Amino acid sequence: MDTTTKPVKRPALGLKDRLIRHALERRLDRAAAPVPAAALARGGDAPIPDAHCRFDQHPGYQQLRIINDGAARLGVANPFFKVHEGTAGADTRIGGAPYLNFASYNYLGLSGDAAVAEAAKAAIDRYGTSVSASRLVSGERPIHRELEQEIAALYGVDDAITFVSGHATNVSTIGHLFGPNDLVLHDELIHNSVLQGIQLAGARRLPFPHNDAAALDALLTAQRRQFERVLIVLEGIYSMDGDYPDLPAFVEIKRRHQCFLMVDEAHSLGVMGARGHGIREHFGLAGSDVDIWMGTLSKTLAGCGGYIAGERALVEHLKFLAPGFLYSVGMPPPVAAASLAALHRLHEVTDRVQALQARGQAFLGRTRALGIDTGTSAGLAVIPAIIGNSVKAARLSAALFARGINVQPILHPAVPEQSARLRFFICSGHSEADIEQAVQATAEEIRRL
C-alpha cells in the first residue's frame, strides 16, 4: 500500500477568483499597520472612552455641532440641503417658489433635455433600472460600451471606462495604479477625490503652487529619480476658482521628466473649446498628450458617475483589476443612456456652448466693474465672489435667496477663512437679464454687509 503523501489537486481558479485574490493580497500588503501605543497601554479593565464607542462623541461630529451652534447664535441659517422640486438648471423651484439658480452644474441644460430624457426612458424599457451585477460578472450591457467608445472618440484615444461615482473614479484609479514607491504631484487646489486616491495608494504626495508649471518643474528636477512611477494631476477648470492651467506647458514638463499626466475635466467638458470639447480642444492638443483623461458624467453629460479615457493598456488594466470598478455594480442603464444621449447632443448644441461662454464673460466683466473680488476666474462657468469671511458669505447667500436668487456659499474649512465666497455657476440657459439681475443684487447686498 502506497502511503506516500500526495499533493492535493485544487481546482483551477476562475478569472474572477484570481482577480479577487490578487486585489485582496495587494490590499493586505498595504493595510499592515502597528497598533497604537495608547491602545496597548490601556489594561483589560480600563474603561473605553465615550469618543471611541459613541458617534455623538466623535470629534468630527463635535466640531460640526460647534460650527452649527455658533452659526445659530449669529442668526445664520443652514444654507445647505435645499430641496429642488424639479429640474434644476438656470432656474429652479424651492419650497414652491421660483428662483434664479446659480448652484447647478447643468451647464448646457442637457439634464432635462427632451432627447436625453427619452433615451433614459427607452433604456429602462429595454434593460430595466439596474444591471444587478458587476459588469465583469453579468452586468455588461451594450449601452455601457457605446458610451465608453463615444467618450474615447471625443478624446481621440483608444478606449474609456466608466465608474458609478465621479469621486470614486479618482480614488480607485490613483489608488490602484500607484503605490509606496511612487510620487504624485498635484496642484495645491486639487479636488478631494485626488487626495483620497493618493492616500489609498500610499504614494508620496507633493503639492505645487496653483497653476505654477515652473514650480512643478523644479520639484521634478529634485525628486523624479527617487521614485518609480510619477503622476502629475491637474484640473481642467478648478471648481472653487474658475481658472485653468496652461496645459501645453505641463505636457512639455511631463514628457521631459518621463511622468504620467492626469487631467480632471469635471468642470471643463462642455465649457471650454469652441464646441465644448474641453481643455484639449481649447489648446488644440492631441488626445495622447495627456496619459489619463478623467471626467464626470454628472455635469455637462446629465448622468452620474465618472470616466477614465486613454490608451488601451490603461483602460484594460482598470477594467480587470481596479477595485472601484471590479467590485461595483455596473452603471444603471438609464444613467448610461442619458449620458450617451447628452454626449450626442453636445455635438449638436454648439450654440449653447457659445451662449454659456458669452454669459460667463458678461458676468465676470460686470462683477469686476462693480469691485467684486472674483479672484483668478476666467469667466467660463465658475465665478466666485470672494467675501473673506464665512459668516458674511452665509449671510450674503441668505440675502440673495430672499431676493429669489439661489447661490451657495463656500465656507471654511472648504476654503481658507479669508477666502470664503459665494460660487456662481453659469449655465447656457441664463439670459443677459439674469446675469444683470444677479450681479446688481450681489453688489447691493455686499454693500449692506
Coordinates of C-alpha atoms in Angstrom, one line a residue:
M1 CA 0.0 0.0 0.0
D2 CA 1.4 3.3 -1.0
T3 CA 1.3 5.6 2.0
T4 CA 3.2 8.5 0.3
T5 CA 1.5 11.8 0.9
K6 CA 0.2 13.1 -2.4
P7 CA -0.4 16.8 -3.0
V8 CA -4.0 17.8 -3.0
K9 CA -5.0 18.9 -6.5
R10 CA -7.1 22.1 -6.2
P11 CA -9.4 23.2 -9.0
A12 CA -8.1 25.9 -11.2
L13 CA -9.3 29.3 -10.1
G14 CA -11.6 31.2 -12.4
L15 CA -10.8 34.6 -13.7
K16 CA -13.0 36.5 -11.1
D17 CA -11.5 34.4 -8.2
R18 CA -7.9 35.1 -9.4
L19 CA -8.7 38.8 -9.7
I20 CA -10.3 39.0 -6.2
R21 CA -7.3 37.1 -4.7
H22 CA -4.9 39.5 -6.4
A23 CA -6.7 42.6 -5.2
L24 CA -7.1 41.2 -1.6
E25 CA -3.4 40.4 -1.4
R26 CA -2.5 43.9 -2.6
R27 CA -4.9 45.5 -0.1
L28 CA -3.5 43.4 2.8
D29 CA 0.1 44.3 1.9
R30 CA -0.9 48.0 2.2
A31 CA -3.1 47.6 5.3
A32 CA -0.5 46.3 7.7
A33 CA -0.1 48.9 10.4
P34 CA 1.2 48.9 14.1
V35 CA -1.3 49.0 16.9
P36 CA -1.3 52.5 18.5
A37 CA 0.7 52.6 21.7
A38 CA -2.2 54.3 23.6
A39 CA -4.4 51.2 22.9
L40 CA -1.7 48.8 24.2
A41 CA -1.2 50.9 27.3
R42 CA -4.9 50.5 28.4
G43 CA -5.3 47.5 30.6
G44 CA -8.0 45.0 30.1
D45 CA -10.1 46.6 32.9
A46 CA -9.6 50.2 31.8
P47 CA -12.9 51.9 30.7
I48 CA -13.2 52.7 27.0
P49 CA -13.6 56.4 26.4
D50 CA -17.0 57.6 25.0
A51 CA -15.4 59.1 22.0
H52 CA -14.3 55.6 21.0
C53 CA -17.7 54.0 21.1
R54 CA -20.3 56.7 20.5
F55 CA -21.0 58.5 17.3
D56 CA -22.3 61.6 19.1
Q57 CA -19.0 61.9 20.9
H58 CA -16.9 61.5 17.7
P59 CA -14.5 64.5 17.4
G60 CA -15.6 65.2 13.9
Y61 CA -19.3 65.4 14.9
Q62 CA -18.4 67.5 17.9
Q63 CA -16.7 70.0 15.7
L64 CA -19.8 70.1 13.4
R65 CA -22.0 70.8 16.3
I66 CA -19.8 73.7 17.5
I67 CA -20.0 75.2 14.0
N68 CA -23.7 74.8 13.7
D69 CA -24.4 76.1 17.2
G70 CA -22.2 79.1 16.6
A71 CA -24.0 79.9 13.3
A72 CA -27.3 79.7 15.0
R73 CA -26.3 82.1 17.7
L74 CA -25.2 84.6 15.0
G75 CA -28.6 84.2 13.3
V76 CA -27.2 82.4 10.2
A77 CA -29.4 79.7 8.9
N78 CA -28.0 76.5 7.4
P79 CA -27.7 77.3 3.6
F80 CA -27.3 73.7 2.5
F81 CA -29.5 70.7 1.5
K82 CA -32.2 72.9 -0.1
V83 CA -34.8 70.7 -1.8
H84 CA -35.2 71.4 -5.5
E85 CA -38.7 70.4 -6.7
G86 CA -37.9 69.9 -10.4
T87 CA -35.2 70.0 -13.0
A88 CA -32.5 72.4 -11.8
G89 CA -30.7 74.5 -14.3
A90 CA -30.7 78.2 -14.9
D91 CA -33.8 78.4 -12.8
T92 CA -35.4 76.1 -10.2
R93 CA -38.2 75.7 -7.7
I94 CA -37.6 75.5 -3.9
G95 CA -40.3 75.5 -1.4
G96 CA -42.9 76.1 -4.1
A97 CA -41.3 79.3 -5.2
P98 CA -39.3 80.1 -8.4
Y99 CA -35.6 81.0 -8.1
L100 CA -32.9 82.2 -10.5
N101 CA -30.4 79.4 -10.0
F102 CA -26.6 79.7 -9.9
A103 CA -26.0 76.5 -8.0
S104 CA -26.2 73.9 -10.7
Y105 CA -23.6 72.0 -12.8
N106 CA -26.2 71.6 -15.6
Y107 CA -24.0 73.8 -17.8
L108 CA -25.7 73.1 -21.2
G109 CA -29.2 72.3 -19.9
L110 CA -28.8 68.7 -21.0
S111 CA -30.3 67.4 -17.8
G112 CA -34.0 67.9 -18.7
D113 CA -33.3 68.0 -22.4
A114 CA -36.1 66.1 -24.2
A115 CA -33.8 63.8 -26.2
V116 CA -31.8 62.9 -23.2
A117 CA -34.9 62.1 -21.1
E118 CA -36.3 59.9 -23.9
A119 CA -33.1 57.9 -24.2
A120 CA -33.2 57.2 -20.4
K121 CA -36.8 56.1 -20.6
A122 CA -36.1 53.8 -23.5
A123 CA -33.2 52.2 -21.7
I124 CA -35.5 51.4 -18.7
D125 CA -38.0 49.7 -21.0
R126 CA -35.2 47.6 -22.6
Y127 CA -32.8 46.9 -19.7
G128 CA -34.6 47.8 -16.5
T129 CA -33.4 50.2 -13.8
S130 CA -30.4 48.2 -12.7
V131 CA -27.9 45.7 -14.3
S132 CA -27.9 43.9 -10.9
A133 CA -24.3 42.8 -11.0
S134 CA -20.8 43.9 -11.6
R135 CA -20.0 44.3 -15.3
L136 CA -17.3 41.6 -15.1
V137 CA -19.8 39.0 -13.9
S138 CA -23.1 39.6 -15.7
G139 CA -23.8 43.4 -15.6
E140 CA -22.4 44.3 -19.0
R141 CA -24.9 45.9 -21.4
P142 CA -24.4 47.3 -24.9
I143 CA -25.1 50.8 -23.6
H144 CA -22.0 50.7 -21.4
R145 CA -19.7 50.0 -24.3
E146 CA -21.4 52.5 -26.6
L147 CA -20.9 55.3 -24.0
E148 CA -17.3 54.4 -23.4
Q149 CA -16.5 54.2 -27.1
E150 CA -18.1 57.7 -27.7
I151 CA -16.0 59.1 -24.8
A152 CA -12.8 57.6 -26.3
A153 CA -13.7 59.1 -29.7
L154 CA -14.3 62.5 -28.1
Y155 CA -10.7 62.5 -26.7
G156 CA -9.1 60.8 -29.7
V157 CA -7.8 57.9 -27.6
D158 CA -8.0 54.1 -27.6
D159 CA -10.7 53.4 -25.1
A160 CA -12.5 54.6 -21.9
I161 CA -14.0 53.1 -18.8
T162 CA -17.0 54.4 -16.8
F163 CA -17.4 54.2 -13.0
V164 CA -20.6 54.6 -11.0
S165 CA -19.2 57.6 -9.0
G166 CA -17.0 60.5 -10.1
H167 CA -15.3 60.8 -6.7
A168 CA -14.6 57.0 -6.7
T169 CA -13.2 57.3 -10.2
N170 CA -10.2 59.3 -9.0
V171 CA -9.9 57.3 -5.7
S172 CA -9.9 53.9 -7.4
T173 CA -7.8 54.9 -10.4
I174 CA -5.0 56.6 -8.5
G175 CA -5.2 54.2 -5.5
H176 CA -4.8 51.2 -7.8
L177 CA -2.3 52.4 -10.4
F178 CA 0.2 53.9 -7.9
G179 CA 1.9 52.6 -4.7
P180 CA 4.5 53.3 -2.0
N181 CA 7.4 53.6 -4.4
D182 CA 5.7 56.2 -6.5
L183 CA 5.2 60.0 -6.3
V184 CA 2.1 62.0 -7.1
L185 CA 2.5 65.8 -7.6
H186 CA -0.7 67.8 -7.7
D187 CA -1.9 71.4 -7.9
E188 CA -2.5 72.7 -4.4
L189 CA -6.2 73.3 -5.2
I190 CA -6.8 69.8 -6.5
H191 CA -10.1 68.0 -5.6
N192 CA -10.5 65.9 -2.5
S193 CA -11.0 62.8 -4.6
V194 CA -7.5 63.0 -5.8
L195 CA -6.1 63.4 -2.3
Q196 CA -8.1 60.4 -1.2
G197 CA -6.7 58.3 -4.1
I198 CA -3.2 59.3 -3.2
Q199 CA -3.8 58.3 0.4
L200 CA -5.1 54.9 -0.7
A201 CA -2.1 54.4 -3.0
G202 CA 0.3 55.0 -0.2
A203 CA 2.4 57.1 -2.6
R204 CA 4.4 60.2 -1.7
R205 CA 2.4 63.3 -2.2
L206 CA 3.8 66.7 -3.1
P207 CA 1.6 69.7 -3.9
F208 CA 2.8 72.6 -6.0
P209 CA 1.6 76.2 -6.1
H210 CA -1.6 76.8 -8.1
N211 CA -1.0 76.6 -11.9
D212 CA 2.7 77.1 -11.4
A213 CA 4.4 75.0 -14.0
A214 CA 7.9 76.3 -13.1
A215 CA 7.5 75.2 -9.5
L216 CA 6.5 71.7 -10.7
D217 CA 9.5 71.6 -13.0
A218 CA 11.8 72.4 -10.1
L219 CA 10.2 69.7 -7.9
L220 CA 10.6 67.1 -10.6
T221 CA 14.2 68.1 -11.2
A222 CA 14.9 67.5 -7.5
Q223 CA 12.7 64.5 -6.9
R224 CA 12.0 62.5 -10.1
R225 CA 14.8 59.9 -9.9
Q226 CA 14.0 59.0 -6.3
F227 CA 10.7 57.3 -7.4
E228 CA 9.5 54.7 -9.8
R229 CA 6.2 56.0 -11.4
V230 CA 5.4 59.7 -11.1
L231 CA 2.0 61.2 -11.7
I232 CA 1.1 64.8 -12.2
V233 CA -2.6 65.7 -11.6
L234 CA -4.4 68.9 -12.7
E235 CA -7.9 70.1 -13.3
G236 CA -9.4 71.4 -16.5
I237 CA -11.3 74.1 -14.6
Y238 CA -10.8 74.5 -10.9
S239 CA -14.1 74.2 -9.3
M240 CA -13.6 76.8 -6.5
D241 CA -11.8 79.4 -8.5
G242 CA -12.9 79.0 -12.1
D243 CA -9.5 79.2 -13.7
Y244 CA -7.5 76.7 -15.7
P245 CA -3.8 75.6 -16.2
D246 CA -1.5 76.3 -19.2
L247 CA -1.9 72.7 -20.2
P248 CA 0.7 72.7 -23.0
A249 CA 3.4 73.8 -20.5
F250 CA 2.5 70.9 -18.2
V251 CA 2.6 68.4 -21.2
E252 CA 6.1 69.5 -22.0
I253 CA 7.2 69.1 -18.4
K254 CA 5.7 65.6 -18.0
R255 CA 7.5 64.5 -21.2
R256 CA 10.8 65.8 -20.2
H257 CA 10.7 64.2 -16.8
Q258 CA 9.0 61.0 -18.1
C259 CA 5.9 61.2 -15.9
F260 CA 2.3 60.4 -16.3
L261 CA -0.1 63.4 -16.6
M262 CA -3.8 63.2 -15.4
V263 CA -6.3 65.9 -16.1
D264 CA -9.7 66.1 -14.3
E265 CA -12.2 67.5 -16.7
A266 CA -15.2 67.6 -14.4
H267 CA -15.9 71.3 -15.0
S268 CA -14.2 71.9 -18.3
L269 CA -16.1 69.4 -20.6
G270 CA -18.9 71.3 -22.3
V271 CA -17.5 74.6 -21.1
M272 CA -14.1 75.0 -22.8
G273 CA -13.3 74.9 -26.5
A274 CA -15.3 76.2 -29.5
R275 CA -17.5 73.1 -29.5
G276 CA -17.4 72.4 -25.7
H277 CA -15.0 69.5 -26.1
G278 CA -12.9 70.7 -23.1
I279 CA -9.4 71.9 -22.4
R280 CA -7.9 69.6 -25.1
E281 CA -9.9 71.5 -27.7
H282 CA -9.2 74.9 -26.1
F283 CA -5.4 74.3 -26.5
G284 CA -5.6 72.2 -29.7
L285 CA -3.8 69.2 -28.1
A286 CA -3.8 65.6 -29.2
G287 CA -5.6 63.1 -27.0
S288 CA -2.3 61.3 -26.5
D289 CA -0.7 64.4 -25.0
V290 CA -2.3 63.5 -21.7
D291 CA -2.0 60.0 -20.3
I292 CA -5.2 59.9 -18.1
W293 CA -8.2 61.9 -19.1
M294 CA -10.8 61.9 -16.3
G295 CA -14.2 63.5 -16.1
T296 CA -17.6 63.2 -14.6
L297 CA -21.0 62.2 -16.2
S298 CA -23.0 64.3 -13.7
K299 CA -22.4 67.8 -15.0
T300 CA -22.5 68.5 -18.8
L301 CA -23.3 64.9 -19.5
A302 CA -26.5 64.8 -17.5
G303 CA -26.0 61.5 -15.7
C304 CA -24.0 60.2 -12.7
G305 CA -20.6 58.7 -12.4
G306 CA -17.1 59.2 -13.9
Y307 CA -14.9 58.1 -16.7
I308 CA -11.2 57.5 -17.5
A309 CA -10.0 57.7 -21.1
G310 CA -6.6 56.9 -22.5
E311 CA -4.5 54.1 -24.1
R312 CA -5.8 50.6 -24.3
A313 CA -3.4 49.2 -21.7
L314 CA -4.6 51.7 -19.1
V315 CA -8.3 51.0 -19.6
E316 CA -7.9 47.2 -19.8
H317 CA -5.8 47.3 -16.6
L318 CA -8.5 49.2 -14.7
K319 CA -11.4 47.1 -16.1
F320 CA -9.9 43.9 -14.8
L321 CA -8.2 45.0 -11.6
A322 CA -9.3 48.4 -10.2
P323 CA -11.5 47.6 -7.1
G324 CA -13.8 50.6 -7.6
F325 CA -14.9 49.0 -11.0
L326 CA -14.3 45.3 -10.4
Y327 CA -16.4 45.1 -7.2
S328 CA -19.0 47.6 -8.0
V329 CA -22.4 47.1 -9.7
G330 CA -22.5 48.3 -13.3
M331 CA -23.9 51.7 -14.1
P332 CA -27.7 51.7 -14.3
P333 CA -28.9 51.6 -17.9
P334 CA -30.9 54.8 -17.8
V335 CA -28.0 56.7 -16.5
A336 CA -25.6 55.4 -19.1
A337 CA -28.2 56.1 -21.8
A338 CA -28.7 59.6 -20.6
S339 CA -25.0 60.4 -20.7
L340 CA -24.7 58.8 -24.1
A341 CA -27.5 60.9 -25.4
A342 CA -26.1 64.0 -23.8
L343 CA -22.8 63.3 -25.5
H344 CA -24.5 63.1 -28.8
R345 CA -26.4 66.3 -28.0
L346 CA -23.1 68.0 -27.1
H347 CA -22.1 67.7 -30.8
E348 CA -25.4 69.4 -31.8
V349 CA -25.7 72.3 -29.4
T350 CA -22.6 74.4 -30.1
D351 CA -24.9 77.4 -29.8
R352 CA -25.4 76.6 -26.1
V353 CA -21.7 76.4 -25.6
Q354 CA -21.2 79.8 -27.2
A355 CA -24.1 81.2 -25.0
L356 CA -22.5 79.8 -21.9
Q357 CA -19.2 81.3 -22.7
A358 CA -20.7 84.7 -23.5
R359 CA -22.8 84.8 -20.3
G360 CA -19.7 83.8 -18.2
Q361 CA -17.7 86.6 -19.7
A362 CA -20.5 89.1 -19.1
F363 CA -20.9 88.0 -15.5
L364 CA -17.2 88.3 -14.9
G365 CA -16.9 91.7 -16.5
R366 CA -19.9 93.2 -14.6
T367 CA -18.8 91.9 -11.2
R368 CA -15.2 93.2 -11.7
A369 CA -16.6 96.5 -12.8
L370 CA -18.5 96.8 -9.6
G371 CA -15.5 96.0 -7.5
I372 CA -16.5 92.4 -6.5
D373 CA -13.4 90.2 -6.0
T374 CA -13.6 87.3 -8.5
G375 CA -10.1 86.0 -7.9
T376 CA -8.5 84.4 -10.8
S377 CA -11.7 83.2 -12.6
A378 CA -11.5 83.0 -16.4
G379 CA -15.3 83.6 -16.6
L380 CA -16.1 80.4 -18.3
A381 CA -18.6 78.7 -16.0
V382 CA -17.4 79.1 -12.4
I383 CA -17.1 82.6 -10.9
P384 CA -16.5 83.2 -7.2
A385 CA -17.5 86.3 -5.3
I386 CA -14.8 86.3 -2.6
I387 CA -16.1 87.8 0.7
G388 CA -13.3 86.8 3.0
N389 CA -15.5 85.8 6.0
S390 CA -17.6 82.7 6.4
V391 CA -20.4 84.4 8.4
K392 CA -20.7 87.2 5.8
A393 CA -20.7 84.7 3.0
A394 CA -23.5 82.8 4.6
R395 CA -25.4 85.9 5.2
L396 CA -24.9 87.1 1.7
S397 CA -26.2 83.8 0.3
A398 CA -29.3 84.1 2.6
A399 CA -29.9 87.7 1.5
L400 CA -29.8 86.8 -2.2
F401 CA -32.1 83.8 -1.6
A402 CA -34.6 86.2 -0.1
R403 CA -34.5 88.1 -3.4
G404 CA -35.1 85.0 -5.4
I405 CA -31.5 84.1 -6.3
N406 CA -30.1 80.8 -5.3
V407 CA -26.3 80.7 -4.9
Q408 CA -24.4 78.7 -2.4
P409 CA -21.6 79.9 0.0
I410 CA -18.3 78.1 0.3
L411 CA -17.1 78.4 3.8
H412 CA -14.1 77.4 6.0
P413 CA -12.7 74.7 6.1
A414 CA -13.6 74.0 2.4
V415 CA -11.6 77.2 1.7
P416 CA -9.4 79.3 3.9
E417 CA -11.4 81.7 6.1
Q418 CA -10.0 84.7 4.3
S419 CA -11.2 83.2 1.0
A420 CA -14.9 82.4 2.0
R421 CA -17.1 83.1 -1.0
L422 CA -20.2 82.6 -3.0
R423 CA -19.7 80.4 -6.0
F424 CA -21.8 81.2 -9.1
F425 CA -22.2 78.5 -11.7
I426 CA -23.2 79.9 -15.1
C427 CA -25.5 77.9 -17.4
S428 CA -26.2 78.4 -21.1
G429 CA -29.9 79.0 -20.1
H430 CA -29.1 82.2 -18.2
S431 CA -30.2 85.3 -20.1
E432 CA -28.4 88.6 -20.2
A433 CA -31.1 89.9 -17.9
D434 CA -30.5 87.1 -15.4
I435 CA -26.8 88.0 -15.3
E436 CA -27.5 91.7 -14.8
Q437 CA -30.1 90.9 -12.0
A438 CA -27.7 88.6 -10.1
V439 CA -24.7 90.9 -10.4
Q440 CA -26.6 94.0 -9.3
A441 CA -28.3 92.2 -6.4
T442 CA -24.9 90.8 -5.2
A443 CA -23.3 94.2 -5.3
E444 CA -26.1 95.8 -3.3
E445 CA -26.1 93.1 -0.7
I446 CA -22.3 93.2 -0.3
R447 CA -22.6 96.9 0.4
R448 CA -25.3 96.2 3.1
L449 CA -22.9 93.7 4.8

